[in-house]
Amino acid sequence: MKYIVTGGAGFIGSHMIEAIAGSHEVVVIDNFSSGKRENLSLFGDSITAIQGSITDLPVLRDAFQGAEGIFHLGAIASVARSVSDPVATHETNLSGTLNVLLAARDCGVRKVVFASSSAIYGDEPTLPKREVMPPVPLSPYAVSKLAGEYYCTVFSELFGVKTVSLRYFNVFGPRQDPNSEYAAVIPKFITRFLDTKPPIIYGDGLQSRDFVYVKDVVRANMLAMQSSVTGTFNIGSGKSIDLNTLASTIGEIMHVRIPPIYEEPRSGDIRNSVSDITAAKKILGYETSYSLEKGLAETISWFRHQKSGTHKNLSQ
Ligand code: NAD
């Protein structure tokens, strides 16, 4: 089978490729705006990498010929960036998604699996988050993901392109970038500890998140691709942890005892988030196979090897 991975040079996309390269023909479309070439060099000649943008419809129409399915992960994946540059987020995330769907339709692609986000739930206090709750997008990023979901549904109904939107919660794992201005908390905490520096927590540390290991997210993508359903599903762990406990858990696994530094809370940060994954379990057969501790241990090991220059980059 031929599969397309948009955003394949990124963190989650590169794990997606790891799961399918070798057993399938894989074509990656990435403009390398946040993705890295080294993430693709892991796969050598077993994949085809196209440097191009999902905003370029002719490129997509060309690449999608003969494809069975599209894992659509390409996006500007930052809430903060969407606030500082809403137009760029709109063009990449929403026009890009529309182009992916148009090209999928025109090329007779069976299925598109779209990377949506828990950001669409906003800060409405009801927990856990269920797919039927009214969305409350609070950023241009969340708007772009929500509208992308709507496009997916409409393309299924109007044109018969099967689509699944997966609302990822907080994904973590090897190859997640700790250095960008908008980096996620787990790679930041790990790299601070590796440098024997205290982790930085914005606010009181009692804000909680649902962290899901990247390999569970990849499995959810595979299940969504294989199923014949169209719909929207939460993909998380179904559990939440506050940032104080997260920092101490990472410290324990790494055998370091450095208390966090607390800084001013960041505006727009939501307080608590946790997924209800009942629908994904029932309809897609999704189960998490990584506890937070097991996922953290693999991630820490990868960052350790990365720091000492001994890792082979592919996750174990
Ligand atoms: P990432 O930034 O590592 O990956 C995004 C990839 O998309 C990068 O390789 C980037 O170069 C590429 N890209 C950006 N603009 C493009 C364009 N115009 N054309 C082609 N490629 C383009 O981010 P990630 O964490 O791997 O996220 C992957 C997807 O999952 C994104 O759609 C993101 O919104 C979604 N998501 C991620 C999380 C998370 O916790 N990491 C949570 C919810 C949703």
CSV table of C-alpha atoms and ligand atoms in Angstrom, one decimal:
chain,number,residue,atom,x,y,z
A,1,MET,CA,0.0,0.0,0.0
A,2,LYS,CA,1.1,3.6,-0.6
A,3,TYR,CA,0.6,6.0,2.3
A,4,ILE,CA,1.3,9.7,2.5
A,5,VAL,CA,2.5,11.3,5.7
A,6,THR,CA,2.2,15.1,5.7
A,7,GLY,CA,4.5,16.7,8.3
A,8,GLY,CA,6.5,13.5,8.3
A,9,ALA,CA,9.7,15.3,9.3
A,10,GLY,CA,8.2,16.4,12.6
A,11,PHE,CA,8.0,14.7,16.0
A,12,ILE,CA,4.8,12.6,15.6
A,13,GLY,CA,5.1,12.3,11.8
A,14,SER,CA,8.6,10.6,12.1
A,15,HIS,CA,7.2,8.0,14.6
A,16,MET,CA,4.3,7.4,12.1
A,17,ILE,CA,6.8,6.7,9.4
A,18,GLU,CA,8.8,4.4,11.7
A,19,ALA,CA,5.6,2.3,12.1
A,20,ILE,CA,4.9,1.9,8.3
A,21,ALA,CA,8.2,2.2,6.4
A,22,GLY,CA,9.5,-1.1,5.3
A,23,SER,CA,6.1,-2.7,5.0
A,24,HIS,CA,4.5,0.0,2.8
A,25,GLU,CA,5.4,2.6,0.3
A,26,VAL,CA,5.7,5.9,2.2
A,27,VAL,CA,5.7,9.4,0.7
A,28,VAL,CA,6.4,12.3,3.0
A,29,ILE,CA,5.4,15.9,2.2
A,30,ASP,CA,7.1,18.4,4.5
A,31,ASN,CA,8.3,22.0,4.1
A,32,PHE,CA,10.8,21.5,7.0
A,33,SER,CA,9.5,24.6,8.8
A,34,SER,CA,9.7,22.9,12.2
A,35,GLY,CA,10.4,19.3,11.0
A,36,LYS,CA,14.0,18.1,10.7
A,37,ARG,CA,15.8,16.4,7.9
A,38,GLU,CA,17.6,14.2,10.4
A,39,ASN,CA,14.3,12.7,11.4
A,40,LEU,CA,13.9,11.4,7.8
A,41,SER,CA,17.5,10.4,7.3
A,42,LEU,CA,16.7,7.5,9.7
A,43,PHE,CA,14.7,5.9,7.0
A,44,GLY,CA,17.2,6.2,4.1
A,45,ASP,CA,15.9,5.1,0.8
A,46,SER,CA,12.9,3.3,2.2
A,47,ILE,CA,10.8,6.4,1.9
A,48,THR,CA,10.3,9.2,-0.6
A,49,ALA,CA,10.6,12.7,0.8
A,50,ILE,CA,9.1,15.6,-1.0
A,51,GLN,CA,10.1,19.1,0.1
A,52,GLY,CA,6.8,20.9,-0.5
A,53,SER,CA,3.9,22.6,1.2
A,54,ILE,CA,0.4,21.3,1.9
A,55,THR,CA,-0.7,24.7,0.6
A,56,ASP,CA,0.5,23.7,-2.9
A,57,LEU,CA,-2.4,21.8,-4.4
A,58,PRO,CA,-0.6,20.6,-7.6
A,59,VAL,CA,2.2,19.1,-5.5
A,60,LEU,CA,-0.3,17.2,-3.5
A,61,ARG,CA,-2.3,16.0,-6.5
A,62,ASP,CA,0.9,14.7,-8.0
A,63,ALA,CA,2.1,13.0,-4.8
A,64,PHE,CA,-1.3,11.4,-3.9
A,65,GLN,CA,-1.6,9.4,-7.1
A,66,GLY,CA,-2.2,5.8,-6.2
A,67,ALA,CA,-2.2,6.4,-2.5
A,68,GLU,CA,-4.5,4.3,-0.2
A,69,GLY,CA,-4.4,6.7,2.7
A,70,ILE,CA,-3.1,10.0,4.1
A,71,PHE,CA,-1.8,10.6,7.6
A,72,HIS,CA,-2.3,14.3,7.7
A,73,LEU,CA,0.0,15.7,10.4
A,74,GLY,CA,1.5,18.7,8.7
A,75,ALA,CA,0.7,21.9,10.6
A,76,ILE,CA,2.0,24.9,12.5
A,77,ALA,CA,1.6,23.0,15.8
A,78,SER,CA,1.8,25.9,18.2
A,79,VAL,CA,-1.0,27.8,20.0
A,80,ALA,CA,1.3,30.7,20.9
A,81,ARG,CA,2.5,31.0,17.3
A,82,SER,CA,-1.1,31.1,16.1
A,83,VAL,CA,-1.7,34.0,18.4
A,84,SER,CA,1.2,36.0,17.1
A,85,ASP,CA,0.6,35.1,13.4
A,86,PRO,CA,-3.0,33.9,12.9
A,87,VAL,CA,-2.7,34.2,9.1
A,88,ALA,CA,0.2,31.8,8.8
A,89,THR,CA,-1.7,29.3,11.0
A,90,HIS,CA,-4.9,29.7,8.9
A,91,GLU,CA,-3.0,29.2,5.6
A,92,THR,CA,-1.1,26.1,6.7
A,93,ASN,CA,-3.5,24.4,9.0
A,94,LEU,CA,-6.8,25.2,7.4
A,95,SER,CA,-6.1,25.9,3.7
A,96,GLY,CA,-3.5,23.2,3.9
A,97,THR,CA,-6.1,20.7,5.2
A,98,LEU,CA,-8.6,21.7,2.6
A,99,ASN,CA,-6.0,21.1,-0.1
A,100,VAL,CA,-5.1,17.7,1.4
A,101,LEU,CA,-8.8,16.8,1.2
A,102,LEU,CA,-9.2,18.1,-2.3
A,103,ALA,CA,-6.2,16.2,-3.6
A,104,ALA,CA,-7.4,13.1,-1.7
A,105,ARG,CA,-10.8,13.3,-3.4
A,106,ASP,CA,-9.3,14.0,-6.8
A,107,CYS,CA,-6.9,11.0,-6.5
A,108,GLY,CA,-9.5,8.6,-5.2
A,109,VAL,CA,-7.7,8.1,-1.9
A,110,ARG,CA,-9.7,5.9,0.5
A,111,LYS,CA,-9.0,7.5,3.8
A,112,VAL,CA,-7.6,10.7,5.4
A,113,VAL,CA,-6.6,10.6,9.1
A,114,PHE,CA,-6.3,14.1,10.4
A,115,ALA,CA,-4.3,15.2,13.4
A,116,SER,CA,-6.7,17.4,15.4
A,117,SER,CA,-6.2,18.7,18.9
A,118,SER,CA,-7.7,18.8,22.4
A,119,ALA,CA,-7.2,22.6,22.1
A,120,ILE,CA,-10.6,22.7,20.5
A,121,TYR,CA,-12.2,22.1,24.0
A,122,GLY,CA,-10.8,25.4,25.4
A,123,ASP,CA,-11.1,26.0,29.1
A,124,GLU,CA,-14.6,24.9,29.7
A,125,PRO,CA,-14.3,23.3,33.2
A,126,THR,CA,-16.2,20.0,32.6
A,127,LEU,CA,-13.9,17.0,32.8
A,128,PRO,CA,-13.2,14.6,31.3
A,129,LYS,CA,-13.5,16.0,27.8
A,130,ARG,CA,-15.9,14.1,25.6
A,131,GLU,CA,-16.3,14.4,21.8
A,132,VAL,CA,-19.9,15.5,22.1
A,133,MET,CA,-19.1,18.6,24.2
A,134,PRO,CA,-19.5,21.9,22.5
A,135,PRO,CA,-16.1,23.1,21.4
A,136,VAL,CA,-14.7,26.3,22.8
A,137,PRO,CA,-11.7,27.2,20.7
A,138,LEU,CA,-9.6,30.0,22.4
A,139,SER,CA,-6.9,30.5,19.8
A,140,PRO,CA,-6.5,30.6,16.0
A,141,TYR,CA,-4.8,27.2,16.3
A,142,ALA,CA,-7.8,25.7,17.9
A,143,VAL,CA,-10.1,27.3,15.3
A,144,SER,CA,-8.0,25.9,12.5
A,145,LYS,CA,-8.2,22.4,14.0
A,146,LEU,CA,-11.9,22.6,14.6
A,147,ALA,CA,-12.6,23.9,11.1
A,148,GLY,CA,-10.3,21.2,9.7
A,149,GLU,CA,-12.5,18.6,11.4
A,150,TYR,CA,-15.6,20.1,9.9
A,151,TYR,CA,-14.0,20.0,6.4
A,152,CYS,CA,-13.1,16.3,7.0
A,153,THR,CA,-16.8,15.5,7.9
A,154,VAL,CA,-18.1,17.5,4.9
A,155,PHE,CA,-15.7,15.8,2.5
A,156,SER,CA,-16.9,12.4,3.8
A,157,GLU,CA,-20.5,13.3,3.3
A,158,LEU,CA,-20.2,15.2,0.0
A,159,PHE,CA,-17.4,13.3,-1.8
A,160,GLY,CA,-17.1,9.9,-0.1
A,161,VAL,CA,-13.5,10.4,1.2
A,162,LYS,CA,-13.5,8.5,4.5
A,163,THR,CA,-12.0,10.7,7.2
A,164,VAL,CA,-11.2,10.4,10.9
A,165,SER,CA,-10.1,13.3,13.0
A,166,LEU,CA,-8.1,12.4,16.1
A,167,ARG,CA,-8.0,14.9,18.9
A,168,TYR,CA,-4.6,14.4,20.4
A,169,PHE,CA,-4.1,15.4,24.0
A,170,ASN,CA,-0.5,16.1,25.1
A,171,VAL,CA,1.8,13.9,23.1
A,172,PHE,CA,5.3,13.1,24.3
A,173,GLY,CA,8.2,10.9,23.3
A,174,PRO,CA,11.7,10.7,21.7
A,175,ARG,CA,12.5,13.4,19.1
A,176,GLN,CA,10.2,16.0,20.6
A,177,ASP,CA,12.0,19.3,20.3
A,178,PRO,CA,12.9,20.8,23.7
A,179,ASN,CA,14.5,23.9,22.3
A,180,SER,CA,11.8,25.8,20.5
A,181,GLU,CA,10.2,28.8,22.1
A,182,TYR,CA,7.0,26.8,22.2
A,183,ALA,CA,8.4,23.5,23.3
A,184,ALA,CA,6.3,21.0,25.3
A,185,VAL,CA,6.9,20.5,29.0
A,186,ILE,CA,8.2,16.9,29.1
A,187,PRO,CA,11.2,17.4,26.8
A,188,LYS,CA,11.9,20.7,28.6
A,189,PHE,CA,11.9,19.1,32.1
A,190,ILE,CA,14.0,16.2,30.9
A,191,THR,CA,16.7,18.4,29.3
A,192,ARG,CA,16.8,20.8,32.2
A,193,PHE,CA,17.4,17.8,34.6
A,194,LEU,CA,20.1,16.4,32.2
A,195,ASP,CA,21.8,19.8,32.5
A,196,THR,CA,21.3,19.6,36.3
A,197,LYS,CA,19.1,22.7,36.2
A,198,PRO,CA,15.7,23.1,37.8
A,199,PRO,CA,12.6,22.6,35.7
A,200,ILE,CA,10.6,25.8,35.2
A,201,ILE,CA,6.9,25.8,36.0
A,202,TYR,CA,4.7,28.7,35.0
A,203,GLY,CA,2.1,29.2,37.7
A,204,ASP,CA,1.5,27.0,40.8
A,205,GLY,CA,2.1,23.7,39.1
A,206,LEU,CA,-1.3,22.4,39.9
A,207,GLN,CA,-2.5,22.7,36.3
A,208,SER,CA,-3.0,19.2,34.9
A,209,ARG,CA,-2.6,17.6,31.5
A,210,ASP,CA,-3.3,14.3,29.9
A,211,PHE,CA,0.0,13.0,28.5
A,212,VAL,CA,-0.1,10.3,25.9
A,213,TYR,CA,3.0,8.4,24.6
A,214,VAL,CA,3.7,8.9,20.9
A,215,LYS,CA,3.6,5.2,20.1
A,216,ASP,CA,0.1,5.0,21.4
A,217,VAL,CA,-0.8,7.9,19.2
A,218,VAL,CA,0.7,6.1,16.2
A,219,ARG,CA,-1.3,3.0,17.0
A,220,ALA,CA,-4.5,5.2,17.1
A,221,ASN,CA,-3.6,6.5,13.6
A,222,MET,CA,-3.2,3.0,12.3
A,223,LEU,CA,-6.5,1.8,13.8
A,224,ALA,CA,-8.2,4.9,12.3
A,225,MET,CA,-6.7,4.2,8.9
A,226,GLN,CA,-7.7,0.5,8.9
A,227,SER,CA,-11.3,1.1,10.1
A,228,SER,CA,-14.1,2.0,7.7
A,229,VAL,CA,-15.6,4.6,10.1
A,230,THR,CA,-15.7,8.4,9.7
A,231,GLY,CA,-15.7,10.5,12.9
A,232,THR,CA,-13.9,12.4,15.6
A,233,PHE,CA,-12.1,10.7,18.5
A,234,ASN,CA,-10.1,11.8,21.5
A,235,ILE,CA,-6.7,10.3,21.7
A,236,GLY,CA,-5.2,10.6,25.2
A,237,SER,CA,-4.3,8.4,28.1
A,238,GLY,CA,-7.6,9.0,29.9
A,239,LYS,CA,-5.6,10.1,33.0
A,240,SER,CA,-4.2,13.5,34.1
A,241,ILE,CA,-1.3,14.6,36.1
A,242,ASP,CA,-0.4,18.0,37.5
A,243,LEU,CA,2.9,19.6,36.6
A,244,ASN,CA,4.4,19.4,40.1
A,245,THR,CA,3.8,15.7,40.2
A,246,LEU,CA,5.1,15.3,36.6
A,247,ALA,CA,8.3,17.1,37.5
A,248,SER,CA,8.9,15.0,40.6
A,249,THR,CA,8.1,11.8,38.6
A,250,ILE,CA,10.6,12.7,36.0
A,251,GLY,CA,13.2,13.5,38.7
A,252,GLU,CA,12.7,10.1,40.4
A,253,ILE,CA,13.1,8.2,37.1
A,254,MET,CA,16.3,10.2,36.4
A,255,HIS,CA,17.5,10.0,40.0
A,256,VAL,CA,17.8,13.7,40.4
A,257,ARG,CA,16.4,15.9,43.1
A,258,ILE,CA,16.2,19.5,42.0
A,259,PRO,CA,13.1,21.4,43.0
A,260,PRO,CA,11.3,23.4,40.3
A,261,ILE,CA,11.5,27.2,39.8
A,262,TYR,CA,8.1,28.9,39.7
A,263,GLU,CA,7.4,31.7,37.3
A,264,GLU,CA,4.4,33.9,36.4
A,265,PRO,CA,1.5,31.9,34.8
A,266,ARG,CA,1.3,32.2,31.0
A,267,SER,CA,-1.7,33.9,29.6
A,268,GLY,CA,-4.0,31.6,27.7
A,269,ASP,CA,-2.8,28.4,29.5
A,270,ILE,CA,-5.8,26.2,30.3
A,271,ARG,CA,-6.1,24.9,33.9
A,272,ASN,CA,-7.0,21.2,33.6
A,273,SER,CA,-7.4,18.7,30.8
A,274,VAL,CA,-8.1,15.0,30.6
A,275,SER,CA,-9.6,12.9,27.9
A,276,ASP,CA,-12.5,10.5,27.9
A,277,ILE,CA,-11.3,7.8,25.4
A,278,THR,CA,-14.4,5.6,25.6
A,279,ALA,CA,-15.4,6.3,22.0
A,280,ALA,CA,-11.9,5.5,20.6
A,281,LYS,CA,-11.8,2.3,22.6
A,282,LYS,CA,-15.3,1.1,21.5
A,283,ILE,CA,-15.2,2.1,17.9
A,284,LEU,CA,-11.5,2.0,16.9
A,285,GLY,CA,-10.3,-0.6,19.4
A,286,TYR,CA,-7.8,1.9,20.8
A,287,GLU,CA,-6.0,1.0,24.1
A,288,THR,CA,-3.0,2.7,25.5
A,289,SER,CA,-0.1,0.3,26.0
A,290,TYR,CA,2.3,2.7,27.7
A,291,SER,CA,1.8,4.0,31.2
A,292,LEU,CA,3.2,7.5,31.8
A,293,GLU,CA,6.2,6.0,33.7
A,294,LYS,CA,7.0,3.6,30.9
A,295,GLY,CA,6.7,6.3,28.2
A,296,LEU,CA,8.8,8.6,30.3
A,297,ALA,CA,11.5,6.0,30.8
A,298,GLU,CA,11.8,5.5,27.0
A,299,THR,CA,11.8,9.2,26.4
A,300,ILE,CA,14.5,9.9,29.1
A,301,SER,CA,16.7,7.1,27.8
A,302,TRP,CA,16.5,8.6,24.3
A,303,PHE,CA,17.4,12.1,25.5
A,304,ARG,CA,20.3,10.7,27.6
A,305,HIS,CA,21.7,9.0,24.5
A,306,GLN,CA,21.1,12.1,22.5
A,307,LYS,CA,23.1,14.2,24.9
A,308,SER,CA,26.0,11.7,25.1
A,309,GLY,CA,25.9,11.4,21.3
A,310,THR,CA,25.5,7.6,21.4
A,311,HIS,CA,21.9,7.2,20.4
A,312,LYS,CA,21.0,5.8,17.0
A,313,ASN,CA,18.0,8.1,16.8
A,314,LEU,CA,15.4,5.5,16.1
A,315,SER,CA,13.4,5.0,19.3
A,316,GLN,CA,13.7,1.5,20.8
B,1,NAD,P1,5.9,19.2,14.6
B,1,NAD,O1,6.0,20.7,14.5
B,1,NAD,O2,7.1,18.4,15.0
B,1,NAD,O3,5.4,18.6,13.2
B,1,NAD,C1,4.7,19.3,12.2
B,1,NAD,C2,5.3,19.1,10.9
B,1,NAD,O4,4.6,19.8,9.9
B,1,NAD,C3,6.7,19.6,10.8
B,1,NAD,O5,7.6,18.6,10.2
B,1,NAD,C4,6.6,20.8,9.9
B,1,NAD,O6,7.8,21.1,9.1
B,1,NAD,C5,5.5,20.4,9.0
B,1,NAD,N1,4.8,21.5,8.3
B,1,NAD,C6,4.5,22.7,8.8
B,1,NAD,N2,3.9,23.4,7.8
B,1,NAD,C7,3.9,22.7,6.7
B,1,NAD,C8,3.4,22.9,5.4
B,1,NAD,N3,2.9,24.1,5.0
B,1,NAD,N4,3.6,21.9,4.5
B,1,NAD,C9,4.1,20.7,4.8
B,1,NAD,N5,4.6,20.4,6.1
B,1,NAD,C10,4.4,21.4,7.0
B,1,NAD,O7,4.6,18.9,15.5
B,1,NAD,P2,4.0,17.6,16.1
B,1,NAD,O8,4.0,17.7,17.5
B,1,NAD,O9,4.7,16.4,15.5
B,1,NAD,O10,2.5,17.6,15.6
B,1,NAD,C11,2.0,16.9,14.5
B,1,NAD,C12,0.5,17.1,14.3
B,1,NAD,O11,-0.1,16.8,15.5
B,1,NAD,C13,0.2,18.6,14.1
B,1,NAD,O12,-0.9,18.7,13.2
B,1,NAD,C14,-0.2,19.1,15.4
B,1,NAD,O13,-1.1,20.2,15.4
B,1,NAD,C15,-0.9,17.9,16.0
B,1,NAD,N6,-1.0,17.8,17.5
B,1,NAD,C16,0.2,17.6,18.2
B,1,NAD,C17,0.1,17.6,19.6
B,1,NAD,C18,1.3,17.3,20.4
B,1,NAD,O14,1.1,17.2,21.7
B,1,NAD,N7,2.5,17.3,19.9
B,1,NAD,C19,-1.2,17.7,20.2
B,1,NAD,C20,-2.3,17.9,19.4
B,1,NAD,C21,-2.2,17.9,18.1
